[in-house]
Amino acid sequence: MESDDQEYADSGSGVMVSNLPLLFSRGSPSSLHEMTVAELEGFVPFMVRCSLGQERPVPWAQLPRPTWWPKKLPFRMPTANNTGSTLGALVGLVQRCYTFHGCEYLLQFCASLVSQKPESGYRFNDNRDGTTSMYHGSTGKLLVTFRNENR
């Protein structure tokens, strides 16, 4: 059973809305396959909270196990070690979550933000409403708006 997490903000606008976060590391857009174990260990709890619709930070122990979390994998964070298998497991969790919610396009979008980063970079604007908008550095085109906590 999949959740339909994505919504169109306005039926004719083509603007997508999702509760799941964009991939960021060190304050910039990131590709899932370029993130380190430490970065993913910081990201996964935020992703789980977003997946469950938790608006405020909640201790990990108080979060219910998401439906998409693998049954054979204990529901805990952070992981106990820093190995290649740990990295693979964390990447798998992110992919599983985004697939469950029908939001694989967000992972692709983040990868494209990294691979197609303009020479002028990105410009960020705090909207003073709990969100930040990210613009193309040279054209000024709005690319995405996200929760401040995401960055």
CSV table of N, CA and C in Angstrom, one decimal:
chain,number,residue,atom,x,y,z
A,1,MET,N,0.9,-1.2,0.0
A,1,MET,CA,0.0,0.0,0.0
A,1,MET,C,0.9,1.2,0.0
A,2,GLU,N,0.7,2.1,-1.0
A,2,GLU,CA,1.5,3.3,-1.1
A,2,GLU,C,0.7,4.5,-0.7
A,3,SER,N,1.4,5.5,-0.1
A,3,SER,CA,0.8,6.7,0.3
A,3,SER,C,0.9,7.7,-0.9
A,4,ASP,N,-0.1,8.5,-1.1
A,4,ASP,CA,0.1,9.5,-2.2
A,4,ASP,C,0.4,10.8,-1.5
A,5,ASP,N,1.7,11.0,-1.2
A,5,ASP,CA,2.2,12.1,-0.5
A,5,ASP,C,2.3,13.4,-1.3
A,6,GLN,N,2.4,13.2,-2.6
A,6,GLN,CA,2.6,14.4,-3.5
A,6,GLN,C,1.2,15.0,-3.8
A,7,GLU,N,1.2,16.3,-3.9
A,7,GLU,CA,0.0,17.0,-4.2
A,7,GLU,C,0.4,18.2,-5.1
A,8,TYR,N,-0.5,18.6,-6.0
A,8,TYR,CA,-0.3,19.8,-6.7
A,8,TYR,C,-0.8,21.0,-6.0
A,9,ALA,N,0.0,22.0,-5.8
A,9,ALA,CA,-0.4,23.2,-5.0
A,9,ALA,C,-1.6,23.9,-5.7
A,10,ASP,N,-1.6,23.9,-7.0
A,10,ASP,CA,-2.6,24.5,-7.8
A,10,ASP,C,-2.8,23.7,-9.0
A,11,SER,N,-4.0,23.3,-9.3
A,11,SER,CA,-4.3,22.3,-10.4
A,11,SER,C,-3.6,22.6,-11.7
A,12,GLY,N,-3.4,23.9,-12.0
A,12,GLY,CA,-2.8,24.2,-13.3
A,12,GLY,C,-1.4,24.7,-13.2
A,13,SER,N,-0.8,24.7,-12.0
A,13,SER,CA,0.5,25.3,-11.9
A,13,SER,C,1.7,24.4,-12.1
A,14,GLY,N,1.4,23.1,-11.9
A,14,GLY,CA,2.5,22.2,-12.1
A,14,GLY,C,3.5,22.2,-10.9
A,15,VAL,N,3.1,22.9,-9.8
A,15,VAL,CA,3.9,23.0,-8.6
A,15,VAL,C,3.6,21.8,-7.7
A,16,MET,N,4.7,21.1,-7.4
A,16,MET,CA,4.5,19.9,-6.5
A,16,MET,C,4.7,20.2,-5.1
A,17,VAL,N,4.0,19.6,-4.2
A,17,VAL,CA,4.1,19.8,-2.8
A,17,VAL,C,4.3,18.4,-2.2
A,18,SER,N,5.3,18.3,-1.3
A,18,SER,CA,5.6,17.0,-0.6
A,18,SER,C,5.9,17.3,0.8
A,19,ASN,N,5.6,16.4,1.7
A,19,ASN,CA,6.0,16.5,3.1
A,19,ASN,C,7.4,16.0,3.3
A,20,LEU,N,8.0,15.2,2.3
A,20,LEU,CA,9.3,14.7,2.5
A,20,LEU,C,10.3,15.8,2.1
A,21,PRO,N,11.5,15.8,2.8
A,21,PRO,CA,12.5,16.8,2.6
A,21,PRO,C,13.4,16.6,1.4
A,22,LEU,N,14.0,17.7,1.0
A,22,LEU,CA,15.0,17.6,-0.1
A,22,LEU,C,16.3,17.1,0.6
A,23,LEU,N,17.2,16.6,-0.1
A,23,LEU,CA,18.5,16.1,0.4
A,23,LEU,C,19.5,17.3,0.5
A,24,PHE,N,19.9,17.6,1.7
A,24,PHE,CA,20.9,18.7,1.9
A,24,PHE,C,22.0,18.1,2.8
A,25,SER,N,23.2,18.5,2.5
A,25,SER,CA,24.3,18.3,3.4
A,25,SER,C,25.2,19.5,3.4
A,26,ARG,N,25.7,19.9,4.6
A,26,ARG,CA,26.5,21.1,4.7
A,26,ARG,C,25.9,22.3,4.1
A,27,GLY,N,24.5,22.4,4.2
A,27,GLY,CA,23.8,23.6,3.8
A,27,GLY,C,23.5,23.7,2.3
A,28,SER,N,23.9,22.7,1.5
A,28,SER,CA,23.7,22.7,0.1
A,28,SER,C,23.0,21.5,-0.4
A,29,PRO,N,22.3,21.6,-1.6
A,29,PRO,CA,21.6,20.4,-2.1
A,29,PRO,C,22.7,19.2,-2.3
A,30,SER,N,22.2,18.0,-2.1
A,30,SER,CA,23.1,16.9,-2.2
A,30,SER,C,22.4,15.8,-2.9
A,31,SER,N,23.2,14.9,-3.5
A,31,SER,CA,22.8,13.7,-4.1
A,31,SER,C,22.9,12.5,-3.1
A,32,LEU,N,21.9,11.7,-3.1
A,32,LEU,CA,21.8,10.6,-2.2
A,32,LEU,C,23.1,9.7,-2.2
A,33,HIS,N,23.6,9.5,-3.4
A,33,HIS,CA,24.8,8.6,-3.5
A,33,HIS,C,26.1,9.3,-3.2
A,34,GLU,N,26.0,10.6,-2.9
A,34,GLU,CA,27.3,11.4,-2.5
A,34,GLU,C,27.3,11.6,-1.0
A,35,MET,N,26.2,11.3,-0.3
A,35,MET,CA,26.2,11.6,1.1
A,35,MET,C,27.0,10.5,1.9
A,36,THR,N,27.6,11.0,3.0
A,36,THR,CA,28.4,10.1,3.9
A,36,THR,C,27.4,9.4,4.9
A,37,VAL,N,28.0,8.5,5.6
A,37,VAL,CA,27.2,7.8,6.7
A,37,VAL,C,26.8,8.9,7.7
A,38,ALA,N,27.7,9.7,8.1
A,38,ALA,CA,27.4,10.8,9.1
A,38,ALA,C,26.3,11.7,8.7
A,39,GLU,N,26.3,12.1,7.4
A,39,GLU,CA,25.3,13.0,6.8
A,39,GLU,C,23.9,12.3,6.8
A,40,LEU,N,24.0,11.0,6.4
A,40,LEU,CA,22.7,10.2,6.3
A,40,LEU,C,22.1,10.0,7.7
A,41,GLU,N,23.0,9.7,8.7
A,41,GLU,CA,22.6,9.6,10.1
A,41,GLU,C,21.9,10.8,10.6
A,42,GLY,N,22.3,12.0,10.1
A,42,GLY,CA,21.7,13.2,10.5
A,42,GLY,C,20.4,13.4,9.8
A,43,PHE,N,20.3,13.0,8.5
A,43,PHE,CA,19.2,13.2,7.6
A,43,PHE,C,18.0,12.2,7.9
A,44,VAL,N,18.3,11.0,8.1
A,44,VAL,CA,17.3,10.0,8.3
A,44,VAL,C,16.2,10.3,9.4
A,45,PRO,N,16.7,10.7,10.6
A,45,PRO,CA,15.7,11.0,11.6
A,45,PRO,C,14.7,12.2,11.1
A,46,PHE,N,15.3,13.2,10.4
A,46,PHE,CA,14.4,14.3,9.9
A,46,PHE,C,13.5,13.7,8.9
A,47,MET,N,13.9,12.9,8.0
A,47,MET,CA,13.1,12.3,7.0
A,47,MET,C,12.0,11.4,7.6
A,48,VAL,N,12.3,10.7,8.6
A,48,VAL,CA,11.3,9.8,9.3
A,48,VAL,C,10.2,10.7,9.9
A,49,ARG,N,10.6,11.8,10.6
A,49,ARG,CA,9.7,12.7,11.2
A,49,ARG,C,8.7,13.3,10.1
A,50,CYS,N,9.3,13.7,9.0
A,50,CYS,CA,8.5,14.3,7.9
A,50,CYS,C,7.6,13.2,7.3
A,51,SER,N,8.1,12.0,7.2
A,51,SER,CA,7.3,10.9,6.6
A,51,SER,C,6.1,10.6,7.5
A,52,LEU,N,6.2,10.8,8.8
A,52,LEU,CA,5.2,10.5,9.8
A,52,LEU,C,4.3,11.8,10.0
A,53,GLY,N,4.7,12.9,9.4
A,53,GLY,CA,3.9,14.1,9.6
A,53,GLY,C,4.1,14.8,10.9
A,54,GLN,N,5.3,14.6,11.5
A,54,GLN,CA,5.7,15.2,12.8
A,54,GLN,C,6.2,16.6,12.5
A,55,GLU,N,5.6,17.6,12.9
A,55,GLU,CA,6.0,19.0,12.6
A,55,GLU,C,7.2,19.4,13.5
A,56,ARG,N,7.3,19.0,14.7
A,56,ARG,CA,8.3,19.4,15.7
A,56,ARG,C,9.3,18.2,15.9
A,57,PRO,N,10.5,18.6,16.3
A,57,PRO,CA,11.4,17.5,16.7
A,57,PRO,C,10.9,16.7,17.8
A,58,VAL,N,11.0,15.4,17.7
A,58,VAL,CA,10.5,14.4,18.7
A,58,VAL,C,11.7,13.5,18.9
A,59,PRO,N,11.9,13.1,20.2
A,59,PRO,CA,13.0,12.1,20.4
A,59,PRO,C,12.7,10.8,19.6
A,60,TRP,N,13.7,10.2,19.1
A,60,TRP,CA,13.6,9.0,18.3
A,60,TRP,C,12.7,7.9,18.9
A,61,ALA,N,13.0,7.7,20.2
A,61,ALA,CA,12.2,6.7,21.0
A,61,ALA,C,10.7,6.9,21.0
A,62,GLN,N,10.3,8.2,20.8
A,62,GLN,CA,8.9,8.5,20.8
A,62,GLN,C,8.2,8.4,19.4
A,63,LEU,N,9.0,8.2,18.4
A,63,LEU,CA,8.4,8.0,17.0
A,63,LEU,C,7.9,6.6,16.8
A,64,PRO,N,6.7,6.5,16.2
A,64,PRO,CA,6.2,5.2,15.8
A,64,PRO,C,7.0,4.7,14.6
A,65,ARG,N,7.1,3.4,14.5
A,65,ARG,CA,7.9,2.8,13.4
A,65,ARG,C,7.0,3.0,12.1
A,66,PRO,N,7.6,3.6,11.1
A,66,PRO,CA,6.9,3.9,9.9
A,66,PRO,C,6.6,2.5,9.2
A,67,THR,N,5.5,2.5,8.4
A,67,THR,CA,5.1,1.4,7.7
A,67,THR,C,6.1,0.9,6.7
A,68,TRP,N,6.9,1.8,6.1
A,68,TRP,CA,7.8,1.5,5.1
A,68,TRP,C,9.2,1.0,5.7
A,69,TRP,N,9.4,1.1,7.0
A,69,TRP,CA,10.6,0.7,7.6
A,69,TRP,C,10.7,-0.9,7.5
A,70,PRO,N,11.9,-1.4,7.0
A,70,PRO,CA,12.0,-2.9,6.9
A,70,PRO,C,11.7,-3.6,8.2
A,71,LYS,N,10.9,-4.7,8.1
A,71,LYS,CA,10.6,-5.4,9.3
A,71,LYS,C,11.8,-6.1,10.0
A,72,LYS,N,12.8,-6.5,9.2
A,72,LYS,CA,14.0,-7.1,9.7
A,72,LYS,C,15.0,-6.2,10.3
A,73,LEU,N,14.8,-4.9,10.1
A,73,LEU,CA,15.8,-3.9,10.6
A,73,LEU,C,15.3,-3.2,11.8
A,74,PRO,N,16.0,-3.3,12.9
A,74,PRO,CA,15.6,-2.6,14.2
A,74,PRO,C,15.3,-1.1,13.9
A,75,PHE,N,14.3,-0.6,14.5
A,75,PHE,CA,13.9,0.8,14.4
A,75,PHE,C,14.7,1.6,15.4
A,76,ARG,N,16.0,2.0,15.0
A,76,ARG,CA,16.8,2.8,15.9
A,76,ARG,C,17.8,3.6,15.1
A,77,MET,N,18.2,4.7,15.7
A,77,MET,CA,19.2,5.6,15.1
A,77,MET,C,20.1,6.1,16.2
A,78,PRO,N,21.3,6.5,16.1
A,78,PRO,CA,22.1,6.3,14.9
A,78,PRO,C,22.6,4.8,14.8
A,79,THR,N,23.2,4.5,13.7
A,79,THR,CA,23.7,3.1,13.5
A,79,THR,C,24.9,2.9,14.4
A,80,ALA,N,25.2,1.7,14.6
A,80,ALA,CA,26.2,1.3,15.5
A,80,ALA,C,27.6,1.4,14.9
A,81,ASN,N,27.7,1.3,13.6
A,81,ASN,CA,29.1,1.4,13.0
A,81,ASN,C,29.1,2.2,11.7
A,82,ASN,N,30.3,2.4,11.2
A,82,ASN,CA,30.5,3.2,10.0
A,82,ASN,C,31.1,2.4,8.9
A,83,THR,N,30.3,1.5,8.4
A,83,THR,CA,30.9,0.6,7.3
A,83,THR,C,30.1,0.8,6.0
A,84,GLY,N,30.6,0.1,5.0
A,84,GLY,CA,30.0,0.2,3.7
A,84,GLY,C,28.6,-0.4,3.8
A,85,SER,N,28.4,-1.4,4.6
A,85,SER,CA,27.0,-2.0,4.7
A,85,SER,C,26.1,-1.0,5.4
A,86,THR,N,26.6,-0.2,6.3
A,86,THR,CA,25.8,0.8,7.0
A,86,THR,C,25.4,1.9,6.0
A,87,LEU,N,26.3,2.3,5.2
A,87,LEU,CA,26.0,3.3,4.1
A,87,LEU,C,24.9,2.8,3.2
A,88,GLY,N,25.1,1.5,2.8
A,88,GLY,CA,24.1,0.9,1.9
A,88,GLY,C,22.7,0.8,2.6
A,89,ALA,N,22.7,0.5,3.9
A,89,ALA,CA,21.4,0.3,4.6
A,89,ALA,C,20.7,1.7,4.7
A,90,LEU,N,21.5,2.8,5.0
A,90,LEU,CA,20.9,4.1,5.1
A,90,LEU,C,20.4,4.6,3.8
A,91,VAL,N,21.2,4.4,2.7
A,91,VAL,CA,20.7,4.8,1.4
A,91,VAL,C,19.4,4.0,1.0
A,92,GLY,N,19.4,2.7,1.4
A,92,GLY,CA,18.2,1.9,1.1
A,92,GLY,C,17.0,2.4,1.9
A,93,LEU,N,17.2,2.9,3.1
A,93,LEU,CA,16.1,3.4,3.9
A,93,LEU,C,15.5,4.7,3.2
A,94,VAL,N,16.4,5.5,2.8
A,94,VAL,CA,15.9,6.8,2.1
A,94,VAL,C,15.1,6.4,0.8
A,95,GLN,N,15.7,5.5,0.0
A,95,GLN,CA,15.0,5.1,-1.2
A,95,GLN,C,13.7,4.5,-0.9
A,96,ARG,N,13.6,3.6,0.1
A,96,ARG,CA,12.4,2.9,0.5
A,96,ARG,C,11.3,3.9,0.9
A,97,CYS,N,11.7,4.9,1.7
A,97,CYS,CA,10.8,6.0,2.2
A,97,CYS,C,10.2,6.8,1.0
A,98,TYR,N,11.1,7.3,0.2
A,98,TYR,CA,10.6,8.1,-1.0
A,98,TYR,C,9.8,7.3,-1.9
A,99,THR,N,10.1,6.0,-2.1
A,99,THR,CA,9.3,5.2,-3.0
A,99,THR,C,7.9,4.9,-2.4
A,100,PHE,N,7.9,4.6,-1.1
A,100,PHE,CA,6.6,4.4,-0.4
A,100,PHE,C,5.7,5.6,-0.6
A,101,HIS,N,6.2,6.8,-0.5
A,101,HIS,CA,5.4,8.0,-0.6
A,101,HIS,C,5.2,8.5,-2.1
A,102,GLY,N,5.8,7.7,-3.0
A,102,GLY,CA,5.6,8.1,-4.4
A,102,GLY,C,6.4,9.4,-4.7
A,103,CYS,N,7.5,9.6,-4.1
A,103,CYS,CA,8.3,10.9,-4.2
A,103,CYS,C,9.7,10.6,-4.7
A,104,GLU,N,9.9,9.6,-5.5
A,104,GLU,CA,11.2,9.4,-6.1
A,104,GLU,C,11.7,10.6,-6.8
A,105,TYR,N,10.8,11.3,-7.4
A,105,TYR,CA,11.2,12.5,-8.2
A,105,TYR,C,12.0,13.5,-7.4
A,106,LEU,N,11.8,13.5,-6.0
A,106,LEU,CA,12.5,14.4,-5.2
A,106,LEU,C,14.0,14.0,-5.2
A,107,LEU,N,14.3,12.7,-5.1
A,107,LEU,CA,15.7,12.2,-5.1
A,107,LEU,C,16.3,12.6,-6.5
A,108,GLN,N,15.6,12.5,-7.6
A,108,GLN,CA,16.1,12.8,-8.9
A,108,GLN,C,16.3,14.3,-9.0
A,109,PHE,N,15.4,15.1,-8.4
A,109,PHE,CA,15.5,16.6,-8.4
A,109,PHE,C,16.8,17.0,-7.7
A,110,CYS,N,17.0,16.4,-6.5
A,110,CYS,CA,18.2,16.8,-5.7
A,110,CYS,C,19.5,16.4,-6.5
A,111,ALA,N,19.5,15.2,-7.1
A,111,ALA,CA,20.7,14.9,-7.9
A,111,ALA,C,20.9,15.8,-9.0
A,112,SER,N,19.8,16.3,-9.7
A,112,SER,CA,20.0,17.3,-10.8
A,112,SER,C,20.4,18.6,-10.2
A,113,LEU,N,20.0,19.0,-9.0
A,113,LEU,CA,20.5,20.3,-8.5
A,113,LEU,C,22.0,20.2,-8.3
A,114,VAL,N,22.5,19.1,-7.9
A,114,VAL,CA,24.0,18.9,-7.7
A,114,VAL,C,24.7,18.9,-9.1
A,115,SER,N,24.2,18.0,-10.0
A,115,SER,CA,24.9,17.8,-11.3
A,115,SER,C,24.8,19.1,-12.2
A,116,GLN,N,23.8,19.9,-12.0
A,116,GLN,CA,23.5,21.0,-12.9
A,116,GLN,C,23.7,22.3,-12.2
A,117,LYS,N,24.5,22.3,-11.1
A,117,LYS,CA,24.7,23.5,-10.3
A,117,LYS,C,25.3,24.6,-11.2
A,118,PRO,N,24.7,25.8,-11.2
A,118,PRO,CA,25.2,26.9,-12.0
A,118,PRO,C,26.6,27.4,-11.4
A,119,GLU,N,27.4,27.9,-12.3
A,119,GLU,CA,28.7,28.5,-11.9
A,119,GLU,C,28.5,29.5,-10.8
A,120,SER,N,27.4,30.3,-10.9
A,120,SER,CA,27.1,31.3,-9.9
A,120,SER,C,26.5,30.7,-8.7
A,121,GLY,N,26.2,29.4,-8.6
A,121,GLY,CA,25.7,28.8,-7.4
A,121,GLY,C,24.2,29.1,-7.3
A,122,TYR,N,23.8,28.9,-6.0
A,122,TYR,CA,22.4,29.1,-5.7
A,122,TYR,C,22.3,30.2,-4.7
A,123,ARG,N,21.2,30.9,-4.7
A,123,ARG,CA,20.9,32.0,-3.8
A,123,ARG,C,19.8,31.6,-2.9
A,124,PHE,N,19.9,31.7,-1.6
A,124,PHE,CA,18.9,31.3,-0.6
A,124,PHE,C,18.3,32.6,0.0
A,125,ASN,N,16.9,32.5,0.2
A,125,ASN,CA,16.2,33.6,0.8
A,125,ASN,C,15.3,33.1,1.9
A,126,ASP,N,15.6,33.6,3.1
A,126,ASP,CA,14.7,33.2,4.2
A,126,ASP,C,13.4,34.0,4.1
A,127,ASN,N,12.3,33.2,4.0
A,127,ASN,CA,11.0,33.9,3.7
A,127,ASN,C,10.3,34.3,5.0
A,128,ARG,N,11.0,34.1,6.1
A,128,ARG,CA,10.5,34.6,7.5
A,128,ARG,C,9.1,34.0,7.9
A,129,ASP,N,8.8,32.8,7.3
A,129,ASP,CA,7.6,32.1,7.6
A,129,ASP,C,7.9,30.6,7.9
A,130,GLY,N,9.2,30.4,8.2
A,130,GLY,CA,9.6,29.0,8.4
A,130,GLY,C,10.1,28.3,7.2
A,131,THR,N,10.1,29.0,6.1
A,131,THR,CA,10.6,28.4,4.8
A,131,THR,C,11.7,29.2,4.2
A,132,THR,N,12.5,28.6,3.3
A,132,THR,CA,13.6,29.2,2.6
A,132,THR,C,13.3,28.9,1.1
A,133,SER,N,13.5,29.9,0.2
A,133,SER,CA,13.4,29.7,-1.2
A,133,SER,C,14.8,29.7,-1.8
A,134,MET,N,15.0,28.8,-2.7
A,134,MET,CA,16.3,28.7,-3.4
A,134,MET,C,16.2,29.1,-4.8
A,135,TYR,N,17.1,30.0,-5.3
A,135,TYR,CA,17.0,30.6,-6.6
A,135,TYR,C,18.3,30.2,-7.4
A,136,HIS,N,18.2,30.2,-8.7
A,136,HIS,CA,19.3,30.0,-9.6
A,136,HIS,C,20.2,31.3,-9.4
A,137,GLY,N,21.4,31.1,-9.2
A,137,GLY,CA,22.3,32.2,-8.9
A,137,GLY,C,22.4,33.3,-9.9
A,138,SER,N,22.4,33.0,-11.2
A,138,SER,CA,22.5,34.0,-12.2
A,138,SER,C,21.2,34.4,-12.9
A,139,THR,N,20.2,33.5,-13.0
A,139,THR,CA,18.9,33.9,-13.6
A,139,THR,C,17.9,34.4,-12.6
A,140,GLY,N,18.1,34.1,-11.3
A,140,GLY,CA,17.2,34.5,-10.3
A,140,GLY,C,15.9,33.7,-10.3
A,141,LYS,N,15.8,32.7,-11.1
A,141,LYS,CA,14.6,31.8,-11.2
A,141,LYS,C,14.4,31.0,-9.9
A,142,LEU,N,13.2,31.1,-9.4
A,142,LEU,CA,12.9,30.3,-8.2
A,142,LEU,C,12.9,28.8,-8.5
A,143,LEU,N,13.7,28.0,-7.8
A,143,LEU,CA,13.8,26.6,-8.1
A,143,LEU,C,13.0,25.7,-7.1
A,144,VAL,N,13.0,26.1,-5.8
A,144,VAL,CA,12.3,25.3,-4.8
A,144,VAL,C,12.2,26.1,-3.5
A,145,THR,N,11.1,25.8,-2.8
A,145,THR,CA,10.9,26.4,-1.4
A,145,THR,C,10.8,25.2,-0.5
A,146,PHE,N,11.5,25.3,0.6
A,146,PHE,CA,11.5,24.2,1.6
A,146,PHE,C,11.5,24.7,3.0
A,147,ARG,N,11.2,23.8,4.0
A,147,ARG,CA,11.3,24.2,5.4
A,147,ARG,C,12.7,24.5,5.8
A,148,ASN,N,12.8,25.6,6.6
A,148,ASN,CA,14.2,26.0,7.1
A,148,ASN,C,14.9,24.8,7.7
A,149,GLU,N,14.2,24.0,8.4
A,149,GLU,CA,14.8,22.9,9.1
A,149,GLU,C,15.5,21.9,8.2
A,150,ASN,N,15.0,21.9,6.9
A,150,ASN,CA,15.6,21.0,5.9
A,150,ASN,C,17.0,21.3,5.6
A,151,ARG,N,17.4,22.5,5.7
A,151,ARG,CA,18.8,22.9,5.3
A,151,ARG,C,19.7,22.8,6.5
